[in-house]
mmCIF file of C-alpha atoms and ligand atoms in Angstrom:
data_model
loop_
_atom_site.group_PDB
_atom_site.id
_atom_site.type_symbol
_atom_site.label_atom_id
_atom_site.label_comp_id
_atom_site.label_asym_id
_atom_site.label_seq_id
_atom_site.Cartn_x
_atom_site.Cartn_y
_atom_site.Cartn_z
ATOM 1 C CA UNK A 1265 -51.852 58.760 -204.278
ATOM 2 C CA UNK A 1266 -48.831 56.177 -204.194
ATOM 3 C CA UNK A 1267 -46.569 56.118 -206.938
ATOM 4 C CA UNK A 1268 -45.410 52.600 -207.529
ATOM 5 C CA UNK A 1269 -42.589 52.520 -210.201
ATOM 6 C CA UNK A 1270 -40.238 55.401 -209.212
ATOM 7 C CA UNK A 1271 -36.603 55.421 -209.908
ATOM 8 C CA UNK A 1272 -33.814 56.366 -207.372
ATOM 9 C CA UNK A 1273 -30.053 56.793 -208.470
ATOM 10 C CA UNK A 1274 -27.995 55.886 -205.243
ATOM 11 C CA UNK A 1275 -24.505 57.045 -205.060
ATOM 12 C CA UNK A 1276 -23.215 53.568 -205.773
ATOM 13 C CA UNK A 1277 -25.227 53.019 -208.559
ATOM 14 C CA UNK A 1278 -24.142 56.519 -210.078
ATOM 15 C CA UNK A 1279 -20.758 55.864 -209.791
ATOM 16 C CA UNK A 1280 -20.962 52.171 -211.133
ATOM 17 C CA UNK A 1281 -22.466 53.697 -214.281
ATOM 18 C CA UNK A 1282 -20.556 56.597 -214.493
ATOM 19 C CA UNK A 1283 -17.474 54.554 -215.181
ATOM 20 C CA UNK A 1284 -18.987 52.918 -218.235
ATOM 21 C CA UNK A 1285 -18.968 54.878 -221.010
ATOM 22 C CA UNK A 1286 -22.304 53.936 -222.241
ATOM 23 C CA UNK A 1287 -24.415 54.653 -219.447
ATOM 24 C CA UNK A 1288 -22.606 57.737 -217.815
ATOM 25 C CA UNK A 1289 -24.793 60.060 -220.053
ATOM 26 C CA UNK A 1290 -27.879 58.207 -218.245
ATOM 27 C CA UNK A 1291 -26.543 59.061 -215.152
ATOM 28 C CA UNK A 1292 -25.390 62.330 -215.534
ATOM 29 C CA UNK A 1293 -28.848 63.000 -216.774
ATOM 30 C CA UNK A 1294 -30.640 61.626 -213.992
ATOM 31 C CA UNK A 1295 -28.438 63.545 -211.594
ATOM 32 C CA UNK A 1296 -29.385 67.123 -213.463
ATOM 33 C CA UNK A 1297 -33.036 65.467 -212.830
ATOM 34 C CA UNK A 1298 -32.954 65.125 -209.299
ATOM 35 C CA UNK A 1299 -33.254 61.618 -208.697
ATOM 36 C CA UNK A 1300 -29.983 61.434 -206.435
ATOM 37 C CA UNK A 1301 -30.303 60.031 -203.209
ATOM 38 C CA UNK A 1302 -28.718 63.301 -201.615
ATOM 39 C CA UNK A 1303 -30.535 66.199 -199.245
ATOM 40 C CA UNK A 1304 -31.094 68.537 -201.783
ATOM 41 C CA UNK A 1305 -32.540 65.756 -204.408
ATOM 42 C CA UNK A 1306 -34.596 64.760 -201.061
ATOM 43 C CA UNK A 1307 -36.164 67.546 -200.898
ATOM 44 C CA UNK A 1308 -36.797 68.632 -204.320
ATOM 45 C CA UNK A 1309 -38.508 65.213 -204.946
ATOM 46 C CA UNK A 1310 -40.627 66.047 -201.622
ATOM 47 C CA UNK A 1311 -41.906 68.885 -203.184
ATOM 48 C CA UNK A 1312 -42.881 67.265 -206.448
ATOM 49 C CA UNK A 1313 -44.330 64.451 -204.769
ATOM 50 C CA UNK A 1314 -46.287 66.812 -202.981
ATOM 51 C CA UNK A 1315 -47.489 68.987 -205.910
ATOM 52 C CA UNK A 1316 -49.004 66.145 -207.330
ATOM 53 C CA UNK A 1317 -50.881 64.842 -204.088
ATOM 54 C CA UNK A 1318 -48.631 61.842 -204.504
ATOM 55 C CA UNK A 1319 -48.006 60.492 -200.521
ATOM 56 C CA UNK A 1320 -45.637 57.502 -200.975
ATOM 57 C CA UNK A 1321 -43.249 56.342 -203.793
ATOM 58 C CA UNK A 1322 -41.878 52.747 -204.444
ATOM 59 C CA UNK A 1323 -38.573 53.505 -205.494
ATOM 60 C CA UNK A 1324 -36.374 51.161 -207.559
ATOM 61 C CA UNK A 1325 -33.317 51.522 -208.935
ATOM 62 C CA UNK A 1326 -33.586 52.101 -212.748
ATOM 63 C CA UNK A 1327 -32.513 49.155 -215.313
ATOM 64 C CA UNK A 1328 -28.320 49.238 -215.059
ATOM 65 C CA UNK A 1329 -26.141 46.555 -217.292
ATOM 66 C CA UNK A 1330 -25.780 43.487 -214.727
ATOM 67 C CA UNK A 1331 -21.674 43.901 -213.518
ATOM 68 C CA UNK A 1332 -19.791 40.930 -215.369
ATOM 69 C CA UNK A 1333 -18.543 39.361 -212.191
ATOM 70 C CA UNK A 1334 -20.604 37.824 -209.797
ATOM 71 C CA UNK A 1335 -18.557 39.337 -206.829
ATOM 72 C CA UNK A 1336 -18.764 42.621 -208.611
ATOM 73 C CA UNK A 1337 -22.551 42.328 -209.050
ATOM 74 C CA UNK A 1338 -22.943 40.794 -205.040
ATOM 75 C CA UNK A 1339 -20.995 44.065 -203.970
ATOM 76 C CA UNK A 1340 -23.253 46.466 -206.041
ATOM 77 C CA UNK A 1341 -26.288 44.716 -205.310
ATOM 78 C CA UNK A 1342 -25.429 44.983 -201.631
ATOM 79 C CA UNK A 1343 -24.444 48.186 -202.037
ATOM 80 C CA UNK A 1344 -27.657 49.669 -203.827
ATOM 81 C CA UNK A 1345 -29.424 48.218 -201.373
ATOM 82 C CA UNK A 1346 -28.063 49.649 -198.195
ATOM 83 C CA UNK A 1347 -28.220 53.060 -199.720
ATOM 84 C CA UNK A 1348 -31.849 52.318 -200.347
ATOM 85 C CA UNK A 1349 -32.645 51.482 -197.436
ATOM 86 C CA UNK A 1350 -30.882 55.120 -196.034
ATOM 87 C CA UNK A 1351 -32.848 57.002 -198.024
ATOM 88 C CA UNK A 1352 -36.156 55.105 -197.062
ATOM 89 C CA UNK A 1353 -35.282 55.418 -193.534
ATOM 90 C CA UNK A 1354 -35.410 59.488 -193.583
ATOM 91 C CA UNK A 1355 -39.026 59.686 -194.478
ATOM 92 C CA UNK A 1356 -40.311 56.305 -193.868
ATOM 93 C CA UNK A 1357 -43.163 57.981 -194.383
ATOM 94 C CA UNK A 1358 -42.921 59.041 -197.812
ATOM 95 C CA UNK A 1359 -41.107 56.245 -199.482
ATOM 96 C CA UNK A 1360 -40.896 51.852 -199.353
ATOM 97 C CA UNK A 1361 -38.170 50.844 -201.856
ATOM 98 C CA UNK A 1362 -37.321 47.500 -203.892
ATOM 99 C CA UNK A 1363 -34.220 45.527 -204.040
ATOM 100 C CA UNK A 1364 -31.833 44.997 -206.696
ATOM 101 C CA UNK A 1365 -30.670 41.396 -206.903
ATOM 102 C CA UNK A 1366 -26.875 40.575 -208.330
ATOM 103 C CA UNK A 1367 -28.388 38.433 -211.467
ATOM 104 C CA UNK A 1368 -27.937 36.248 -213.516
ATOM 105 C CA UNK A 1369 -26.284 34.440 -210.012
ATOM 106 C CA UNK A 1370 -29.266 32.667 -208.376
ATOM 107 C CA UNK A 1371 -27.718 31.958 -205.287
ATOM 108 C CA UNK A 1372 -26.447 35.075 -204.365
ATOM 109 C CA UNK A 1373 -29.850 36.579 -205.748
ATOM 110 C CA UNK A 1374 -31.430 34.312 -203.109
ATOM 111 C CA UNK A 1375 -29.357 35.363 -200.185
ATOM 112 C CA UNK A 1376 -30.032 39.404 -200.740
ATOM 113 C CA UNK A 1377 -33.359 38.886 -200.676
ATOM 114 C CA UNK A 1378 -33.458 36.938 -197.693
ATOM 115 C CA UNK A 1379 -31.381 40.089 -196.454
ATOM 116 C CA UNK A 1380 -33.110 43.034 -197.725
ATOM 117 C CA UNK A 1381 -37.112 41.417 -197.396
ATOM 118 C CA UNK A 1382 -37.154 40.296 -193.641
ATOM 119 C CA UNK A 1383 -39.605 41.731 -190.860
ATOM 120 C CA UNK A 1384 -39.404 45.695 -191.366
ATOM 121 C CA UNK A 1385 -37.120 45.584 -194.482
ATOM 122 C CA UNK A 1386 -38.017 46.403 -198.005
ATOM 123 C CA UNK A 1387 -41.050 45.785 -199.974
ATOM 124 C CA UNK A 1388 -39.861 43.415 -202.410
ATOM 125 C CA UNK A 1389 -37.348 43.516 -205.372
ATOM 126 C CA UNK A 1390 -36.807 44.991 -208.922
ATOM 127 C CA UNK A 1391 -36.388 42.259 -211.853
ATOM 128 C CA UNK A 1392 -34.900 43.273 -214.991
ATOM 129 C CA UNK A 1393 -37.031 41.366 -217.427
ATOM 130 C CA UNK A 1394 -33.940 39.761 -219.426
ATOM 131 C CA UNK A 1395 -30.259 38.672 -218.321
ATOM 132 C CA UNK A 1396 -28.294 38.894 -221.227
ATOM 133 C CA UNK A 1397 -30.131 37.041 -223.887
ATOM 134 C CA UNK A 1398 -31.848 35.123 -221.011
ATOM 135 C CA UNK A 1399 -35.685 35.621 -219.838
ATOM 136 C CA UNK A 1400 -36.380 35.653 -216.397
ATOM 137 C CA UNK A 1401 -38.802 33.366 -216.659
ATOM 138 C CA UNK A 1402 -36.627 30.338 -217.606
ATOM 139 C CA UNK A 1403 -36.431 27.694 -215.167
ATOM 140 C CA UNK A 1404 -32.740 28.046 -213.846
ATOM 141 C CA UNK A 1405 -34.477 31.081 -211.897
ATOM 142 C CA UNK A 1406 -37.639 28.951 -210.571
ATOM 143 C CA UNK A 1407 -35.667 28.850 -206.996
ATOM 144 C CA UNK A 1408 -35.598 32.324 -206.905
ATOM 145 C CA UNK A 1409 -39.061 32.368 -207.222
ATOM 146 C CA UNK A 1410 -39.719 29.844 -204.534
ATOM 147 C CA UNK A 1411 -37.808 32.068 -202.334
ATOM 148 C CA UNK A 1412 -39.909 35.665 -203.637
ATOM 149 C CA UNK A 1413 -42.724 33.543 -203.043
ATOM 150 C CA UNK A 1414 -41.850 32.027 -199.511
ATOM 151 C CA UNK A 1415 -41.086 35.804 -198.433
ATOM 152 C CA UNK A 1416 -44.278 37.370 -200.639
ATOM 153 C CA UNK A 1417 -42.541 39.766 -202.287
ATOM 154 C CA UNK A 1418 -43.437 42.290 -204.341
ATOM 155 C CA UNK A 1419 -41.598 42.229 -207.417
ATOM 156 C CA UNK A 1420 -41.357 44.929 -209.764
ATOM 157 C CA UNK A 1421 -40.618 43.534 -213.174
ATOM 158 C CA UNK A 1422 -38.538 45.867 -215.156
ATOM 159 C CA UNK A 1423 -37.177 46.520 -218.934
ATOM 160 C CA UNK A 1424 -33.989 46.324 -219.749
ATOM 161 C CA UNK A 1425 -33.951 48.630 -222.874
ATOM 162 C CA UNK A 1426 -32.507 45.596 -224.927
ATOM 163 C CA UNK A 1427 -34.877 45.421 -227.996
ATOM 164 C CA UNK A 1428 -35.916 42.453 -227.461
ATOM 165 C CA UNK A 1429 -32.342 41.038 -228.819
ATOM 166 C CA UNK A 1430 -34.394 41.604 -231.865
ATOM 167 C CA UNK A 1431 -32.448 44.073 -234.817
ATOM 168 C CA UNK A 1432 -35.721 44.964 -236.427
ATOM 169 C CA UNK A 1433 -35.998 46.641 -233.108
ATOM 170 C CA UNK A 1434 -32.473 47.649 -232.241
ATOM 171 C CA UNK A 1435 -31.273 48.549 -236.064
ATOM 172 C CA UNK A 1436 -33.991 50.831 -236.302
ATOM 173 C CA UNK A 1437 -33.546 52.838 -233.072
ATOM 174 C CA UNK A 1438 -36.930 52.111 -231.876
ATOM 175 C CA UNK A 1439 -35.058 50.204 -228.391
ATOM 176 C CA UNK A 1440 -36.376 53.444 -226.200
ATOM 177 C CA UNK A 1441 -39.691 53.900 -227.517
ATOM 178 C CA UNK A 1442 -41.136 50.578 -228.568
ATOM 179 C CA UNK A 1443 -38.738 48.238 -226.979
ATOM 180 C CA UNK A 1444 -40.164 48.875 -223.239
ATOM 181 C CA UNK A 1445 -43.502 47.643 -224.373
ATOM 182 C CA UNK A 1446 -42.412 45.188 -226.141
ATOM 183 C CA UNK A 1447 -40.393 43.737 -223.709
ATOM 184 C CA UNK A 1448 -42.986 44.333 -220.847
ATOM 185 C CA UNK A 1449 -45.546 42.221 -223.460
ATOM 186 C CA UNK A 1450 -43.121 39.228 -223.893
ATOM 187 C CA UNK A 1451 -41.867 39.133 -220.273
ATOM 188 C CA UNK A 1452 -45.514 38.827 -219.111
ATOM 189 C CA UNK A 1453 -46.230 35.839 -221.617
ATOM 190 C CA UNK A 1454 -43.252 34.125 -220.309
ATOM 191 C CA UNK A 1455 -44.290 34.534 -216.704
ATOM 192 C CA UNK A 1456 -47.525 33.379 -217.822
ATOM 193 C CA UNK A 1457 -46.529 30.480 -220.070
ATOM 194 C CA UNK A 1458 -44.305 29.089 -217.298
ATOM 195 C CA UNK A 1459 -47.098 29.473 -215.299
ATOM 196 C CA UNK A 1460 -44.846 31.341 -212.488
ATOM 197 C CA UNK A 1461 -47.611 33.395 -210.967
ATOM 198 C CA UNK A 1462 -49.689 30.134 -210.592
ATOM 199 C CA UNK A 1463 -47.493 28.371 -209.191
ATOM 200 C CA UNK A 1464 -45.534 30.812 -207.048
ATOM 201 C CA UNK A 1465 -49.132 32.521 -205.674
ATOM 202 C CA UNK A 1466 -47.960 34.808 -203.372
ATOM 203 C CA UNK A 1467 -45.620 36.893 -205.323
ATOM 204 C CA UNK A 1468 -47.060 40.095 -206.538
ATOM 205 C CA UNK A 1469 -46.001 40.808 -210.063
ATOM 206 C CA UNK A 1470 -45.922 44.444 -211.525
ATOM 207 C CA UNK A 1471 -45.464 44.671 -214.999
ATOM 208 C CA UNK A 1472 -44.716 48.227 -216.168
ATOM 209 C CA UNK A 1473 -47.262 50.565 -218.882
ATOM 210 C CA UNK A 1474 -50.121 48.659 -218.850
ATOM 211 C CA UNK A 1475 -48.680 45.434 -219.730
ATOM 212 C CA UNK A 1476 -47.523 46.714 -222.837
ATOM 213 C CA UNK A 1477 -50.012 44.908 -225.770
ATOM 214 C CA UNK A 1478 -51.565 43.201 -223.547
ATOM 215 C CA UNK A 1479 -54.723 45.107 -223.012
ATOM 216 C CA UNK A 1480 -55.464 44.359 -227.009
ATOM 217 C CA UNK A 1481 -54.433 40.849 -227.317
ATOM 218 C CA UNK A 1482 -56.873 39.420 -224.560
ATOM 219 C CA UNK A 1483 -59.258 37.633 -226.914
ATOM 220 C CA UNK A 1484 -55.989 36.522 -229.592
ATOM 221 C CA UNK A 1485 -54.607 35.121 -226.708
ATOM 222 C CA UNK A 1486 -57.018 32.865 -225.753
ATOM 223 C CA UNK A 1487 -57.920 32.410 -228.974
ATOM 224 C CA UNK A 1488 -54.348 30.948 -230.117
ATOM 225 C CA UNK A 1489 -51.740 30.704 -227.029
ATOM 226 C CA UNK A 1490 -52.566 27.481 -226.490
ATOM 227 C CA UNK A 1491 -51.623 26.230 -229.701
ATOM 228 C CA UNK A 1492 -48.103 27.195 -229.616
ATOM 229 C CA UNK A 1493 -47.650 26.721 -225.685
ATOM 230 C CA UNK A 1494 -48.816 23.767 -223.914
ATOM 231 C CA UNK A 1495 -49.766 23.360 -220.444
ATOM 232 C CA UNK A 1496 -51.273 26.055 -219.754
ATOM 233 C CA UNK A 1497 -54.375 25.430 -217.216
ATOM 234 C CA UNK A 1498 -56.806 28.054 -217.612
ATOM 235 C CA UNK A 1499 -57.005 30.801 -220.605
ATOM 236 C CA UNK A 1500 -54.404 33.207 -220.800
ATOM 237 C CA UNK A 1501 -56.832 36.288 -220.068
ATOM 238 C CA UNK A 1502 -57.337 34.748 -216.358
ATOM 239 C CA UNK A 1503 -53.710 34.424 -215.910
ATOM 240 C CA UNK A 1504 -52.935 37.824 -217.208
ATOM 241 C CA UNK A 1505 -55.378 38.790 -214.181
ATOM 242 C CA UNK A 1506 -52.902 37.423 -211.613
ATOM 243 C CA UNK A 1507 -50.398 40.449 -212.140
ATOM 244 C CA UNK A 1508 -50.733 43.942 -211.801
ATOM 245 C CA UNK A 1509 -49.848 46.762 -213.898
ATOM 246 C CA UNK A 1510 -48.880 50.416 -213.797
ATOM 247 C CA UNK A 1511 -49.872 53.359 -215.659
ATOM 248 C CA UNK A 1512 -47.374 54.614 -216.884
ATOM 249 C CA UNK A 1513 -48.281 55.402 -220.833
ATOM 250 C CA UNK A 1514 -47.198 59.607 -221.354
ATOM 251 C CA UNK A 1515 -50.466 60.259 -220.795
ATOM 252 C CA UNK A 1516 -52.666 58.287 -222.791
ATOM 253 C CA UNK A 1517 -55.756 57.990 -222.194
ATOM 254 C CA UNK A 1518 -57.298 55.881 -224.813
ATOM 255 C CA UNK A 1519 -54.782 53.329 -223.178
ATOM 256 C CA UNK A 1520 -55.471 53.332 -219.915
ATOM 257 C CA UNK A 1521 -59.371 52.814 -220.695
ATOM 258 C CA UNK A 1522 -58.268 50.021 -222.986
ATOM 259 C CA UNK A 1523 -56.119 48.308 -219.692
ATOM 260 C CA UNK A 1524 -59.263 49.467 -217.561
ATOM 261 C CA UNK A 1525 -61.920 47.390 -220.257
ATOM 262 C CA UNK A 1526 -59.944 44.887 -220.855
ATOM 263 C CA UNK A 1527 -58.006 43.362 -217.426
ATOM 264 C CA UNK A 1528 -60.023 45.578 -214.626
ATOM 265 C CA UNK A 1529 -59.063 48.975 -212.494
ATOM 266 C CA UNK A 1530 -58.437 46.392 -209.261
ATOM 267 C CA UNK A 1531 -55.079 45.507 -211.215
ATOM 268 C CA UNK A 1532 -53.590 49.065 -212.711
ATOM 269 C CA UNK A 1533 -51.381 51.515 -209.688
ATOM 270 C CA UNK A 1534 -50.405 55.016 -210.646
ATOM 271 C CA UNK A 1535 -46.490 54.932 -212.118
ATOM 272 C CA UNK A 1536 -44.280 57.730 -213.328
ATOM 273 C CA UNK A 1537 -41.106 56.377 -214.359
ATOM 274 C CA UNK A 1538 -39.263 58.974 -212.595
ATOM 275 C CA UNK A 1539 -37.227 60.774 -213.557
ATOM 276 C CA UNK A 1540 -37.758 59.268 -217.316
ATOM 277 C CA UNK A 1541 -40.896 61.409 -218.302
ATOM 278 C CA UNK A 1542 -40.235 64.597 -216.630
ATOM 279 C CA UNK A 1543 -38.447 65.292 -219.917
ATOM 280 C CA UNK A 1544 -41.811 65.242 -221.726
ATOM 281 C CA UNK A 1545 -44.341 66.064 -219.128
ATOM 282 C CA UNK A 1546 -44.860 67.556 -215.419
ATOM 283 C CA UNK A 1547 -44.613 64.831 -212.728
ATOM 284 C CA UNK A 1548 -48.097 66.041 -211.990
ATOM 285 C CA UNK A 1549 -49.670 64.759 -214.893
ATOM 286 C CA UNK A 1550 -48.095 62.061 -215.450
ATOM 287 C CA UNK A 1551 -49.359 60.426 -212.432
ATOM 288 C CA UNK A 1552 -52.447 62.227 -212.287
ATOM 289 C CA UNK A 1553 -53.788 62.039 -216.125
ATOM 290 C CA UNK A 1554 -56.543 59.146 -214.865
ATOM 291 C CA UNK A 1555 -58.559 61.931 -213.944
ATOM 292 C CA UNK A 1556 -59.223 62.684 -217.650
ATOM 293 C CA UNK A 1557 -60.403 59.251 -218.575
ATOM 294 C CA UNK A 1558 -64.004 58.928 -217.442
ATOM 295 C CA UNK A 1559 -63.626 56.592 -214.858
ATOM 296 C CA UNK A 1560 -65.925 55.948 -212.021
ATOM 297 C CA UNK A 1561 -64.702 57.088 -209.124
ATOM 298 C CA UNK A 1562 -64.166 53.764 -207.156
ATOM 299 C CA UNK A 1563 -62.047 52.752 -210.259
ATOM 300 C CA UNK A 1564 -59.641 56.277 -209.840
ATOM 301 C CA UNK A 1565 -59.011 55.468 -205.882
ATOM 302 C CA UNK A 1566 -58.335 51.823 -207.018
ATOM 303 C CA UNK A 1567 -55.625 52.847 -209.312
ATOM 304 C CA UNK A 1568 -54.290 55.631 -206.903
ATOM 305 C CA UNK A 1569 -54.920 54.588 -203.871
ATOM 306 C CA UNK A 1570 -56.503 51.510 -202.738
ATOM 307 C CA UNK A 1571 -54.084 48.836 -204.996
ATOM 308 C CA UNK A 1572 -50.930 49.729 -204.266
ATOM 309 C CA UNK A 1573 -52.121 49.919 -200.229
ATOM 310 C CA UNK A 1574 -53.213 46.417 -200.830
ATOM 311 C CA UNK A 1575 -50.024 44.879 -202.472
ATOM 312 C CA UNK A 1576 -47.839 46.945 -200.120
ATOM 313 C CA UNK A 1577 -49.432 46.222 -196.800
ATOM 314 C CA UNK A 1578 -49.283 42.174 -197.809
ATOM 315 C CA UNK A 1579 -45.790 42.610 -198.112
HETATM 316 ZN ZN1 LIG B 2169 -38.686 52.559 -215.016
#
């Protein structure tokens, strides 16, 4: 089973947010969890990994406030990266990883990728789904997706816990529980209303727990998107087809049929969130609760297996 939306803290990353006041909780947390980038979280992750049959993680680094200063955010980036691609090289094996990009600076973003994604390098990068009040769909980005494109990257498309900018959201403390989905829902539309995976075909787009809505608003969407965004070329339902999702929903299983029904099995891979859900629920079944949904199974060894080998070995 390969486990395609995995978090690692590297020690850069733990000491960036450890000096900021509101996310050195986070990382303190994650630390206690085990998903540092030292020999003893190595092996403890080893053994959870293989407790739940899981061979191979994509690790990413988890969502982190975007450093103020574009050298600041080059250095980190870099940074991240390298440490990454340490870890990685210990049990090739076992884990790919994704890189961090120093957004919102496109240029810079451009040149780490070239850096990190050549022959033998990493697997593809980690978006946050907003900069700042900014979608990552908006057009000052399109060259960065010319360049994902050009190198085929994978590219994990993350949430940035923001609410959506929206205070119905962030006044009413739903910004961890709802806000994920919600931004996962929007950030999808935008891709898709921008027409980005059309146009930049050979990027591989993973959005995170099952799309968020998307699974229910198939028919509404091709019903009404239209209306309210033009130039789209074929209905939104096909286009929601060109991306891939992961499973990551605590467990549900009404949801994951849902995602199955409505976009197909040949688009969902098995994600945990680690170290998020091990709060709530054993690693094992988080990634391992599509056993309990009735599938067929060709659809389970799609969604744990034969995916993620797909998208992975294109890369
Ligand atoms: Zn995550």
């Amino acid at each position: 089973m390969i486990d395609v939306h995995a978090h690692l803290y590297t020690a850069p990353l733990v000491e960036y947010l450890g000096g900021n006041p509101a996310t050195a909780a986070g990382a303190r947390r994650a630390e206690l969890a085990g998903a540092g980038d030292d020999e003893a979280h190595l092996e403890d992750r080893l053994a959870l990994m293989d407790g739940a049959g899981v061979t191979r993680q994509l690790l990413s680094a988890p969502p982190a406030p975007y450093p103020a200063g574009e050298a600041e955010g080059i250095a980190l980036a870099c940074a991240i990266n390298d440490a990454m691609t340490r870890f990685v090289a210990r049990r090739p094996d076992r884990f790919s990883a994704l890189a961090s990009l120093p957004l919102p600076h496109v240029e810079p973003a451009i040149a780490e990728a070239r850096r990190c994604l050549g022959p033998g390098g990493m697997a593809g990068v980690m978006l946050q789904a907003f900069c700042g009040t900014l979608s990552i769909a908006h057009e000052r980005f399109d060259p960065l997706f010319g360049e994902l494109d050009r190198l085929s990257a994978l590219v994990l498309v993350h949430p940035c816990v923001n609410g959506i900018c929206s205070p119905f959201i962030t006044e009413w403390g739903l910004s961890g529980s709802i806000g994920p989905t919600l931004e996962d829902t929007t950030i999808a539309l935008h891709l898709i209303a921008r027409r980005i995976p059309e146009r930049f075909p050979a990027i591989r787009f993973i959005i995170p727990h099952l799309g968020g809505s998307l699974p229910m608003l198939m028919s509404r969407l091709d019903h009404q998107m239209a209306a309210g965004v033009g130039g789209l070329n074929e209905p939104p339902s096909a286009s929601v087809r060109r991306l891939w999702y992961d499973s990551v929903t605590h467990g549900s299983v009404p949801a994951l049929r849902c995602a199955c029904d409505a976009i197909g099995s040949d688009r969902i891979l098995v994600g945990s969130d680690f170290p998020f859900l091990t709060q709530y629920e054993p690693y094992a079944k988080t990634v391992g609760y599509q056993r309990r949904a009735e599938l067929s199974a060709e659809a389970i060894d799609a969604i744990e297996r034969g995916n993620a080998e797909t998208l992975l070995t294109r890369s």
